[in-house]
CSV table of C-alpha atoms in Angstrom, one decimal:
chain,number,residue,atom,x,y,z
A,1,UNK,CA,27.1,181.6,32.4
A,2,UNK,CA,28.6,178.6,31.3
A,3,UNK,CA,32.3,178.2,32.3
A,4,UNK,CA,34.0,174.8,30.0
A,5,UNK,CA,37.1,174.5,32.0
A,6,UNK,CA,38.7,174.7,35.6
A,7,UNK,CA,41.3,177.0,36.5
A,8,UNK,CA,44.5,176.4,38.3
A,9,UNK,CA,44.3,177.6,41.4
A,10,UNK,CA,41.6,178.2,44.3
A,11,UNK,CA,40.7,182.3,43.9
A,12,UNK,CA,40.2,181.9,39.6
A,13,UNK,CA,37.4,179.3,40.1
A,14,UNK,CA,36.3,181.4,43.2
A,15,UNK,CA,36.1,184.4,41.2
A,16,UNK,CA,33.5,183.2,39.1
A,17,UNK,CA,31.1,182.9,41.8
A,18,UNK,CA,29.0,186.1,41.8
A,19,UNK,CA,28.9,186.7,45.3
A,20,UNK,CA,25.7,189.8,45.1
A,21,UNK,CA,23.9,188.0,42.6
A,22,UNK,CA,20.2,188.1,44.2
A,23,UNK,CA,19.6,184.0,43.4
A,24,UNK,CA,22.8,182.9,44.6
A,25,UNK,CA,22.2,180.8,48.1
A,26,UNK,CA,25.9,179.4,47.8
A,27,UNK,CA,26.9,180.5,51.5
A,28,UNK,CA,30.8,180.7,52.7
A,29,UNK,CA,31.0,177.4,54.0
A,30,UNK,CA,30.8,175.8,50.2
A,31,UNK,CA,32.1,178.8,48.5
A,32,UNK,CA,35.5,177.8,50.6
A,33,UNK,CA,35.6,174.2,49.0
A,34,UNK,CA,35.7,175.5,45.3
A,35,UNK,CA,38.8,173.8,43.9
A,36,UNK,CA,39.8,172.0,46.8
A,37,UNK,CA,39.8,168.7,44.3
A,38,UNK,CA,40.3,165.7,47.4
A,39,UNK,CA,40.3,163.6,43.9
A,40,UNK,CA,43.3,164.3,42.2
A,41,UNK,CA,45.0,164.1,45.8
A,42,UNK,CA,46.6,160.6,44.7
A,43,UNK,CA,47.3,160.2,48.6
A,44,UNK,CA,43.7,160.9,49.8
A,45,UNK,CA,41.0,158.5,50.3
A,46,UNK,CA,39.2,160.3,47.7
A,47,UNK,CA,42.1,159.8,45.2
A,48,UNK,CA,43.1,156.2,46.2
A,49,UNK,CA,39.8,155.1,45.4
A,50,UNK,CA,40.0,156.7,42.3
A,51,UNK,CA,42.7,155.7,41.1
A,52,UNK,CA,41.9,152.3,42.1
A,53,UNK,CA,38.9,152.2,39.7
A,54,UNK,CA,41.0,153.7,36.9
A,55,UNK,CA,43.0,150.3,37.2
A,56,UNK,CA,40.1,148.0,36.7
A,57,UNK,CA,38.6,150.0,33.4
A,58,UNK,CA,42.3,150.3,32.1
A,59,UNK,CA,43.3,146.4,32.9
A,60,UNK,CA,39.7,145.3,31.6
A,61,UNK,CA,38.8,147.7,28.8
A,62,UNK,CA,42.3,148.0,27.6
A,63,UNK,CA,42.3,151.7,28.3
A,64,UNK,CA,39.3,152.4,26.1
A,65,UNK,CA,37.6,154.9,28.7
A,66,UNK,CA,38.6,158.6,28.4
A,67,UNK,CA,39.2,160.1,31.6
A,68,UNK,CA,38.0,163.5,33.3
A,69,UNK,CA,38.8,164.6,36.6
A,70,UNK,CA,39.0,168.6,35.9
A,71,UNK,CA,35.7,170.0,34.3
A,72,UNK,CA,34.4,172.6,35.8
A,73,UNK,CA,31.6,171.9,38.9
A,74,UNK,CA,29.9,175.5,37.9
A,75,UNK,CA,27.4,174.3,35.1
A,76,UNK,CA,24.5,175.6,33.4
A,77,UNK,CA,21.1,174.9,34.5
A,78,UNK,CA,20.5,173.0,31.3
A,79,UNK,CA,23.5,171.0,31.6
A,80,UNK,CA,22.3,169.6,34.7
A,81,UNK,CA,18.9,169.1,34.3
A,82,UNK,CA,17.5,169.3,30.9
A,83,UNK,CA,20.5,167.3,29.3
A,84,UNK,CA,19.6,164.6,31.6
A,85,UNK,CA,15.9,164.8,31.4
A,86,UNK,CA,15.2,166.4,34.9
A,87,UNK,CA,11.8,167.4,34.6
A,88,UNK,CA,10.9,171.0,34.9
A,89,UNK,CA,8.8,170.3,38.1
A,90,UNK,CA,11.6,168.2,39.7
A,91,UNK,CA,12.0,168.9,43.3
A,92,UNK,CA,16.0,168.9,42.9
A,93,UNK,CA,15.8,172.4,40.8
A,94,UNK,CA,14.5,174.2,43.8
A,95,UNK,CA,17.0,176.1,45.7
A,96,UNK,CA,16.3,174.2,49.0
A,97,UNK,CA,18.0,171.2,47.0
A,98,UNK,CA,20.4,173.2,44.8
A,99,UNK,CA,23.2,175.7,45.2
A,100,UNK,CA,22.6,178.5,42.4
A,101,UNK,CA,25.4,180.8,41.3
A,102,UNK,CA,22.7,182.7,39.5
A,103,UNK,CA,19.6,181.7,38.0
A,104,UNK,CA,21.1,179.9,35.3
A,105,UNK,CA,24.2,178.9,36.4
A,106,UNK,CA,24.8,176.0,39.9
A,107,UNK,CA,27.0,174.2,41.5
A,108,UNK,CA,26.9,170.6,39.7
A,109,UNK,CA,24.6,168.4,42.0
A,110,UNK,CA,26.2,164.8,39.7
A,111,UNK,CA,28.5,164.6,37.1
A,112,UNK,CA,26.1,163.3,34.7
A,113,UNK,CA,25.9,167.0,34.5
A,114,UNK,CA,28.8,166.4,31.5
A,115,UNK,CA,27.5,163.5,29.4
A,116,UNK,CA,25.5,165.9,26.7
A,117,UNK,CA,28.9,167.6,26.1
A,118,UNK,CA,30.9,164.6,26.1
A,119,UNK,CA,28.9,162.9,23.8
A,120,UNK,CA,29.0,166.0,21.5
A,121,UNK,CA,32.9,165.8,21.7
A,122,UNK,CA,32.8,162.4,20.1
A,123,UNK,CA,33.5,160.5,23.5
A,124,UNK,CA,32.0,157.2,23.4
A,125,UNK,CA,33.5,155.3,26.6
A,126,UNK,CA,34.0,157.7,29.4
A,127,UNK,CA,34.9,158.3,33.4
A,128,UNK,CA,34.2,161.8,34.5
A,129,UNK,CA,35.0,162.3,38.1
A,130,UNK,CA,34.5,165.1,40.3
A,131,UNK,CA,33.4,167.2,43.6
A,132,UNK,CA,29.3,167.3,43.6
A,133,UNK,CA,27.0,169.9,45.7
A,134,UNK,CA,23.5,169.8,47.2
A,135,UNK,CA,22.1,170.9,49.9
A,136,UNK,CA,21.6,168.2,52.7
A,137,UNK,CA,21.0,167.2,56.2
A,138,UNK,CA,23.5,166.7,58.7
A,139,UNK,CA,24.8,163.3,59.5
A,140,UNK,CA,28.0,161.3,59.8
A,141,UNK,CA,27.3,160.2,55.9
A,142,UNK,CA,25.9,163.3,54.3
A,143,UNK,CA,27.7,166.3,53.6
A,144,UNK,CA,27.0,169.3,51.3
A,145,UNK,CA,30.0,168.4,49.0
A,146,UNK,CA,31.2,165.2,48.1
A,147,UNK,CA,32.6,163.3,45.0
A,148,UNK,CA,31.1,161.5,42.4
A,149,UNK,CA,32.9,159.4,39.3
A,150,UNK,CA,30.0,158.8,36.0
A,151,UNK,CA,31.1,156.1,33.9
A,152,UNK,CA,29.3,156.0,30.6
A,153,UNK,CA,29.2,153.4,27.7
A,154,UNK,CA,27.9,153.5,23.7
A,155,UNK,CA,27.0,150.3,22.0
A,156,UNK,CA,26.9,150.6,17.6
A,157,UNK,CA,24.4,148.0,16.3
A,158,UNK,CA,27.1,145.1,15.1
A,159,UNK,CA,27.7,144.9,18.9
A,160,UNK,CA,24.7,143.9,20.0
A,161,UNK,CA,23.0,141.9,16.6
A,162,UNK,CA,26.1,138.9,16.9
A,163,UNK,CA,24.8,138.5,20.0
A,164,UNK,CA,20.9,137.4,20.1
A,165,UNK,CA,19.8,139.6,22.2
A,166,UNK,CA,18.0,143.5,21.8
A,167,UNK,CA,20.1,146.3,22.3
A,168,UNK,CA,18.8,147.4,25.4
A,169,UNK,CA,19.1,143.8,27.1
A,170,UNK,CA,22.8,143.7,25.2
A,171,UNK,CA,23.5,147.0,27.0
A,172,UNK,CA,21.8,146.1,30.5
A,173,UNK,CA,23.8,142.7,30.8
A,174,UNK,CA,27.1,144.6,29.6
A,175,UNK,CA,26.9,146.8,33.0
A,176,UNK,CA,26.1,144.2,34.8
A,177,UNK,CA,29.1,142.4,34.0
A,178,UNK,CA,31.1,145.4,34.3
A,179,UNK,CA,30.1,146.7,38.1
A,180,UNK,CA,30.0,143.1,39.1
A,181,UNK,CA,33.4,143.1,38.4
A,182,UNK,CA,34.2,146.6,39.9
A,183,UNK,CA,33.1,145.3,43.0
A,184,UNK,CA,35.2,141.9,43.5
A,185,UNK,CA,38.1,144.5,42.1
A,186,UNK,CA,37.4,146.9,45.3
A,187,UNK,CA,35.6,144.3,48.0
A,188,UNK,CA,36.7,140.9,46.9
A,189,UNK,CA,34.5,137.9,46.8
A,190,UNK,CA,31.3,139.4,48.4
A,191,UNK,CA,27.7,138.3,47.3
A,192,UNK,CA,26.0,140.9,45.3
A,193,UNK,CA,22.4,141.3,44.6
A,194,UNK,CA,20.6,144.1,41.9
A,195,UNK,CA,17.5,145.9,42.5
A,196,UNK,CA,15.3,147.8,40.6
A,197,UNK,CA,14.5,151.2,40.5
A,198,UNK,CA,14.1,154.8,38.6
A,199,UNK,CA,15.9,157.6,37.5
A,200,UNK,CA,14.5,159.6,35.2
A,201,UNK,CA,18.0,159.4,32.3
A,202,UNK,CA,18.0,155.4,32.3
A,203,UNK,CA,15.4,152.6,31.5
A,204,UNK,CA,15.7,150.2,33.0
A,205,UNK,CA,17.6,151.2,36.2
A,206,UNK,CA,19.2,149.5,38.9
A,207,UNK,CA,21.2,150.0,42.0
A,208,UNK,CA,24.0,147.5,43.3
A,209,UNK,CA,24.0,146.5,46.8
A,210,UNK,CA,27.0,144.0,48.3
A,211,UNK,CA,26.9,141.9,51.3
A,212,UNK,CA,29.8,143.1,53.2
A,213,UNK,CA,30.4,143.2,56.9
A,214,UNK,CA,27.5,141.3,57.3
A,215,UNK,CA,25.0,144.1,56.6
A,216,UNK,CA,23.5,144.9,52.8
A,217,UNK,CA,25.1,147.6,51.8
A,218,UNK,CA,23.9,150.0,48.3
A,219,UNK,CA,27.7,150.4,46.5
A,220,UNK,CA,26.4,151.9,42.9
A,221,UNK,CA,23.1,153.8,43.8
A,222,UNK,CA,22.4,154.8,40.3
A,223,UNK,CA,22.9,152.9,37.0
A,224,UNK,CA,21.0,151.4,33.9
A,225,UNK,CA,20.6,151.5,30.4
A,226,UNK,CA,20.7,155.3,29.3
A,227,UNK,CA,17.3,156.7,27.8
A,228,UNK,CA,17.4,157.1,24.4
A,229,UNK,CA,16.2,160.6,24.0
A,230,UNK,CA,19.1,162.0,25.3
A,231,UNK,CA,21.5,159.9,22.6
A,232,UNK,CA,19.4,161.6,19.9
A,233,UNK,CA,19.7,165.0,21.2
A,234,UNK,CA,23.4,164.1,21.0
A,235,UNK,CA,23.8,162.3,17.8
A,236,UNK,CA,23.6,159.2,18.8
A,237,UNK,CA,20.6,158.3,17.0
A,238,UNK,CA,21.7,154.5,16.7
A,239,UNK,CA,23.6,153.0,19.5
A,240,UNK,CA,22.5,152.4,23.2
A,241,UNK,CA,24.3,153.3,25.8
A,242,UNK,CA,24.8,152.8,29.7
A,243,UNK,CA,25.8,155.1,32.4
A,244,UNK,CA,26.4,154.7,36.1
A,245,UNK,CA,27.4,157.2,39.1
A,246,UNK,CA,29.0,156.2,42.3
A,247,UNK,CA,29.5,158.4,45.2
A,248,UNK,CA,33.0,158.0,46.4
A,249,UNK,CA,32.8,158.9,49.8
A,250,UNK,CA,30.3,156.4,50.2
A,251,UNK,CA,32.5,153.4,48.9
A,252,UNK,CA,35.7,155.0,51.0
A,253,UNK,CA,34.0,155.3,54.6
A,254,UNK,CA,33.7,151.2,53.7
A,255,UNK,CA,37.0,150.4,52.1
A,256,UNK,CA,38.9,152.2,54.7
A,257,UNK,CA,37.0,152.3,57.9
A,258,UNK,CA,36.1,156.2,58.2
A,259,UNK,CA,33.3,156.6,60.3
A,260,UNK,CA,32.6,160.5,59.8
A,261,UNK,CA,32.1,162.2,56.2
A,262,UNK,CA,33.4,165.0,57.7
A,263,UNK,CA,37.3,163.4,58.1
A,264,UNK,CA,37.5,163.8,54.3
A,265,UNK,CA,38.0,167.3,54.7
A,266,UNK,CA,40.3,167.1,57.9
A,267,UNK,CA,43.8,169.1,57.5
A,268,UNK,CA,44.7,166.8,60.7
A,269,UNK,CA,47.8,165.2,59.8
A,270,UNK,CA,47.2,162.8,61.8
A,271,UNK,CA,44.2,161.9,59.1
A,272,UNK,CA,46.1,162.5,56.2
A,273,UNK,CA,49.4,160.3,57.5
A,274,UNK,CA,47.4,157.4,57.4
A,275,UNK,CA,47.1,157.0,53.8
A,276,UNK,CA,49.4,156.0,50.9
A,277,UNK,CA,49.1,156.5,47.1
A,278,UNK,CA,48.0,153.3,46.1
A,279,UNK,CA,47.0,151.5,49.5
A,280,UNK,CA,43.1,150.7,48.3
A,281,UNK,CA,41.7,149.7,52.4
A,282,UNK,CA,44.0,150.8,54.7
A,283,UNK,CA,42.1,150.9,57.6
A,284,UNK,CA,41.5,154.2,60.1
A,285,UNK,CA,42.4,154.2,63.3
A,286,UNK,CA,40.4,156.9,65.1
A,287,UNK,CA,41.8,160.0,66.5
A,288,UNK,CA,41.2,160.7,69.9
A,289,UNK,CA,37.8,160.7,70.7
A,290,UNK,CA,36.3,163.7,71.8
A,291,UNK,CA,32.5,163.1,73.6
A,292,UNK,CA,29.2,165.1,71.6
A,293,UNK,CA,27.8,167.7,73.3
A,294,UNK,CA,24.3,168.0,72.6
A,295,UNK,CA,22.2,171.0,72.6
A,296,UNK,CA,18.3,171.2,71.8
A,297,UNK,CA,16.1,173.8,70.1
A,298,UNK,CA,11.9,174.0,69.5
A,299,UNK,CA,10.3,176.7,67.5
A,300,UNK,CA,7.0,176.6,65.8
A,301,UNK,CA,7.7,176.5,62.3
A,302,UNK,CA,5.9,178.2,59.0
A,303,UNK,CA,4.7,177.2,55.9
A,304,UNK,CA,8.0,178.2,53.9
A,305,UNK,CA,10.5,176.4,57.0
A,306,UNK,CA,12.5,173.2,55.5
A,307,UNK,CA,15.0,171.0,57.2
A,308,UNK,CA,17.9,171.9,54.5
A,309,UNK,CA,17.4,175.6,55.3
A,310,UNK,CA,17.7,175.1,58.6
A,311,UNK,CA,20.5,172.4,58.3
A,312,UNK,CA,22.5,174.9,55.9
A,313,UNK,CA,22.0,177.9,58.7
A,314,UNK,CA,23.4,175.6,61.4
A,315,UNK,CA,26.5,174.6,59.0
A,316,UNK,CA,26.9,178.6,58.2
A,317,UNK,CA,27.1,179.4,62.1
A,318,UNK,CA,28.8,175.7,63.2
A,319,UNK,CA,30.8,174.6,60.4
A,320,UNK,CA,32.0,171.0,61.1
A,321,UNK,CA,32.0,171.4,64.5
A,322,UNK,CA,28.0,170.4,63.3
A,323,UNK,CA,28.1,166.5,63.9
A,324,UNK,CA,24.3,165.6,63.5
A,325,UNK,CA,20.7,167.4,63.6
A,326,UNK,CA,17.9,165.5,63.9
A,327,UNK,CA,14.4,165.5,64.7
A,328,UNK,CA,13.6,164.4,67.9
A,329,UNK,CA,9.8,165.7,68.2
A,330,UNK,CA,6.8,166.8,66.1
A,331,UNK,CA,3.3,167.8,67.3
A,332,UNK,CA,0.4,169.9,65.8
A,333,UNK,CA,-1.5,172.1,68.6
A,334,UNK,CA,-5.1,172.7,68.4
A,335,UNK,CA,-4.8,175.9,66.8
A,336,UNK,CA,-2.9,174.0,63.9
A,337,UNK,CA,0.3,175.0,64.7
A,338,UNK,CA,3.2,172.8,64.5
A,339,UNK,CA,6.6,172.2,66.6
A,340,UNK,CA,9.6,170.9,65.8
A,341,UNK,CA,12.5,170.3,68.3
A,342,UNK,CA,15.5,169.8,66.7
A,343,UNK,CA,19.0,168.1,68.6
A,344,UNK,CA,22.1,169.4,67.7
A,345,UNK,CA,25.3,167.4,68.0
A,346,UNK,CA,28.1,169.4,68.6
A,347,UNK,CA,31.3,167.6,68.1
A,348,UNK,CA,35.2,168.1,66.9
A,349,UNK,CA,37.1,165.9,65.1
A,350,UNK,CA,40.4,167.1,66.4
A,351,UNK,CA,40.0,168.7,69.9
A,352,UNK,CA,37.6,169.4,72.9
A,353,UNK,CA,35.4,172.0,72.4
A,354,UNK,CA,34.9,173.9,75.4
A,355,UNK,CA,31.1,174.7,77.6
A,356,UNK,CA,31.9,178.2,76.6
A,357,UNK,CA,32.1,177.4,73.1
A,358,UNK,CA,29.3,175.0,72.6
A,359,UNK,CA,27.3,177.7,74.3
A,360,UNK,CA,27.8,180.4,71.8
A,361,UNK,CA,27.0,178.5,68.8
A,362,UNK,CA,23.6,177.4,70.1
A,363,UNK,CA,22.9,180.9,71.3
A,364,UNK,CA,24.3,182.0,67.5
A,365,UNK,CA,22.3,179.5,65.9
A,366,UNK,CA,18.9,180.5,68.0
A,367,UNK,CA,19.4,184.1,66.6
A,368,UNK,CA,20.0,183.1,63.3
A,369,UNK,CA,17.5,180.6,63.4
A,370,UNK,CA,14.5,183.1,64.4
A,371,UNK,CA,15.5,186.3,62.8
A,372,UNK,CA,16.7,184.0,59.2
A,373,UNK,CA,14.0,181.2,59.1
A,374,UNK,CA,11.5,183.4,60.8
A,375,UNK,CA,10.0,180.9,63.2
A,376,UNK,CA,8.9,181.2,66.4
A,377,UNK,CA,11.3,179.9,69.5
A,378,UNK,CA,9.6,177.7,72.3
């Protein structure tokens, strides 16, 4: 299943979900965020940020970028692996990493997951932005869903031969150039500093961190000059390109002060008061605080037990009353039998949550834990 386009409202995207499909592991608590769109909310984070990169590529490309904000975040297996050179042993095809509609069909995990058709189109300078899935742990800065924005770039040949340099060093120093200035547009004057890594759709690669706050911080975790097997496949056969992906939540909790990934989603209006269409940076102030309660749990695990089943049960019973799990002990007996304790932080962003409460979603989330992950309670 392959669907090109988003519909209009909530329950049409919805319905495409096959909810008795056998290989579908998309559980309630991300089937209820289908559509929900926080980036075309021009007065959300989400959609100030956006819109606030928009204005740098329009004032500095002279509008030359396309932009996407509404393709659909159910793709095809192919579209959002093999198109970007995922390798077929990749641990990010498994379904403890990826939410599958049905075996050929997920949840988008980046939107690189729409270059292949993009290029197809003809597009040649491009923003797609949009809500992202994969299965994660639980933390005040990871979340199953969040938002991503690709920007993408193709060179032809007289661009880069005026200039004395090889294409791919022509396209490397272009990006450069261009994040550099995406972050004095969003930060200011901050010292930056590139570092090299991998991804498996871009040679070289890099990743952008800024010294902000006085603390290194990673801003554009995944850029570089695109690889040029996947131009080809695309008919591309002579240009370069580059690409980059940002994570939006990740440059919002900085801009604007918001210390828990889960306030994105908050229907609080004291949350969403805060924030104008076009204020880039207004800064949070905190809604009552409400004290964690924290609640812990040791089983002896199996050979099939991960952390992002047991993080994804947890969400399924808690929702985002689910602060933080973490590991808090490991040990291997003598028999060869291994323990993990896990702590759960139970905490709401809006209200107290009650002894009572707290007390049936741990004893909920033992049951589920034992009878689903079929471990063994200490």
């Amino acid at each position: 299943m392959v669907v090109p386009w988003c519909p209009s409202d909530d329950s049409s995207l919805q319905s495409y979900v096959v909810r008795d499909d056998p290989t579908n592991n998309v559980p309630d608590t991300i089937f209820s965020k289908l559509g929900m769109q926080l980036h075309r909310r021009n007065q959300h984070p989400i959609g100030i940020l956006k819109n606030a990169i928009y204005e740098y590529f329009d004032t500095n490309f002279s509008s030359k970028f396309d932009k996407f904000d509404d393709l659909c975040p159910l793709v095809s297996v192919k579209q959002n692996f093999d198109d970007v050179l995922v390798p077929t042993d990749h641990v990010s095809r498994s379904y403890n990493d990826t939410y599958y509609v049905d075996s050929q069909t997920v949840l988008r995990c980046h939107t690189s997951a729409h270059q292949a058709e993009l290029l197809r189109e003809g597009h040649s300078h491009f923003l797609v932005t949009g809500d992202v899935y994969r299965r994660d742990s639980i933390d005040s800065t990871h979340y199953p869903v969040f938002h991503q924005m690709e920007g993408f770039r193709v060179f032809s040949p007289d661009e880069w031969d005026a200039s004395g340099l090889d294409a791919t060093a022509f396209a490397a120093e272009d990006l450069k150039k261009c994040l550099e200035g995406l972050a004095r547009h969003l930060f200011g004057a901050v010292e930056m500093r590139w570092i090299d890594t991998y991804f498996p759709f871009t040679n070289p690669s890099f990743e952008l961190e800024i010294y902000f706050k006085e603390k290194w911080l990673e801003v554009l975790g995944c850029c570089g000059v695109t690889e040029q097997e996947i131009l080809r496949r695309n008919g591309r056969l002579d240009n370069v390109a580059w690409a980059f992906g940002l994570g939006l939540e990740r440059l919002a909790m900085v801009l604007f002060d918001i210390p828990d990934i889960r306030l994105f989603w908050s229907t609080d209006e004291r949350f969403i008061s805060q924030f104008r269409s076009g204020q880039l940076g207004v800064k949070f102030k905190p809604l009552s605080k409400y004290p964690p309660c924290y609640k812990d749990m040791s089983f002896w695990i199996n050979e099939a037990f991960t952390e992002n089943n047991l993080c994804e049960l947890i969400r399924g019973v808690a929702g985002d009353l689910v602060e933080e799990v973490s590991l808090i002990d490991n040990f291997t007996n003598k028999k060869g039998m291994t323990s993990h304790c896990y702590r759960i932080a139970y905490r709401s962003m809006e209200r107290s949550l009650t002894d009572e409460e707290i007390n049936d979603l741990q004893w909920n989330v033992r049951e589920q834990v034992q009878s689903k992950l079929n471990v063994v309670l200490r």
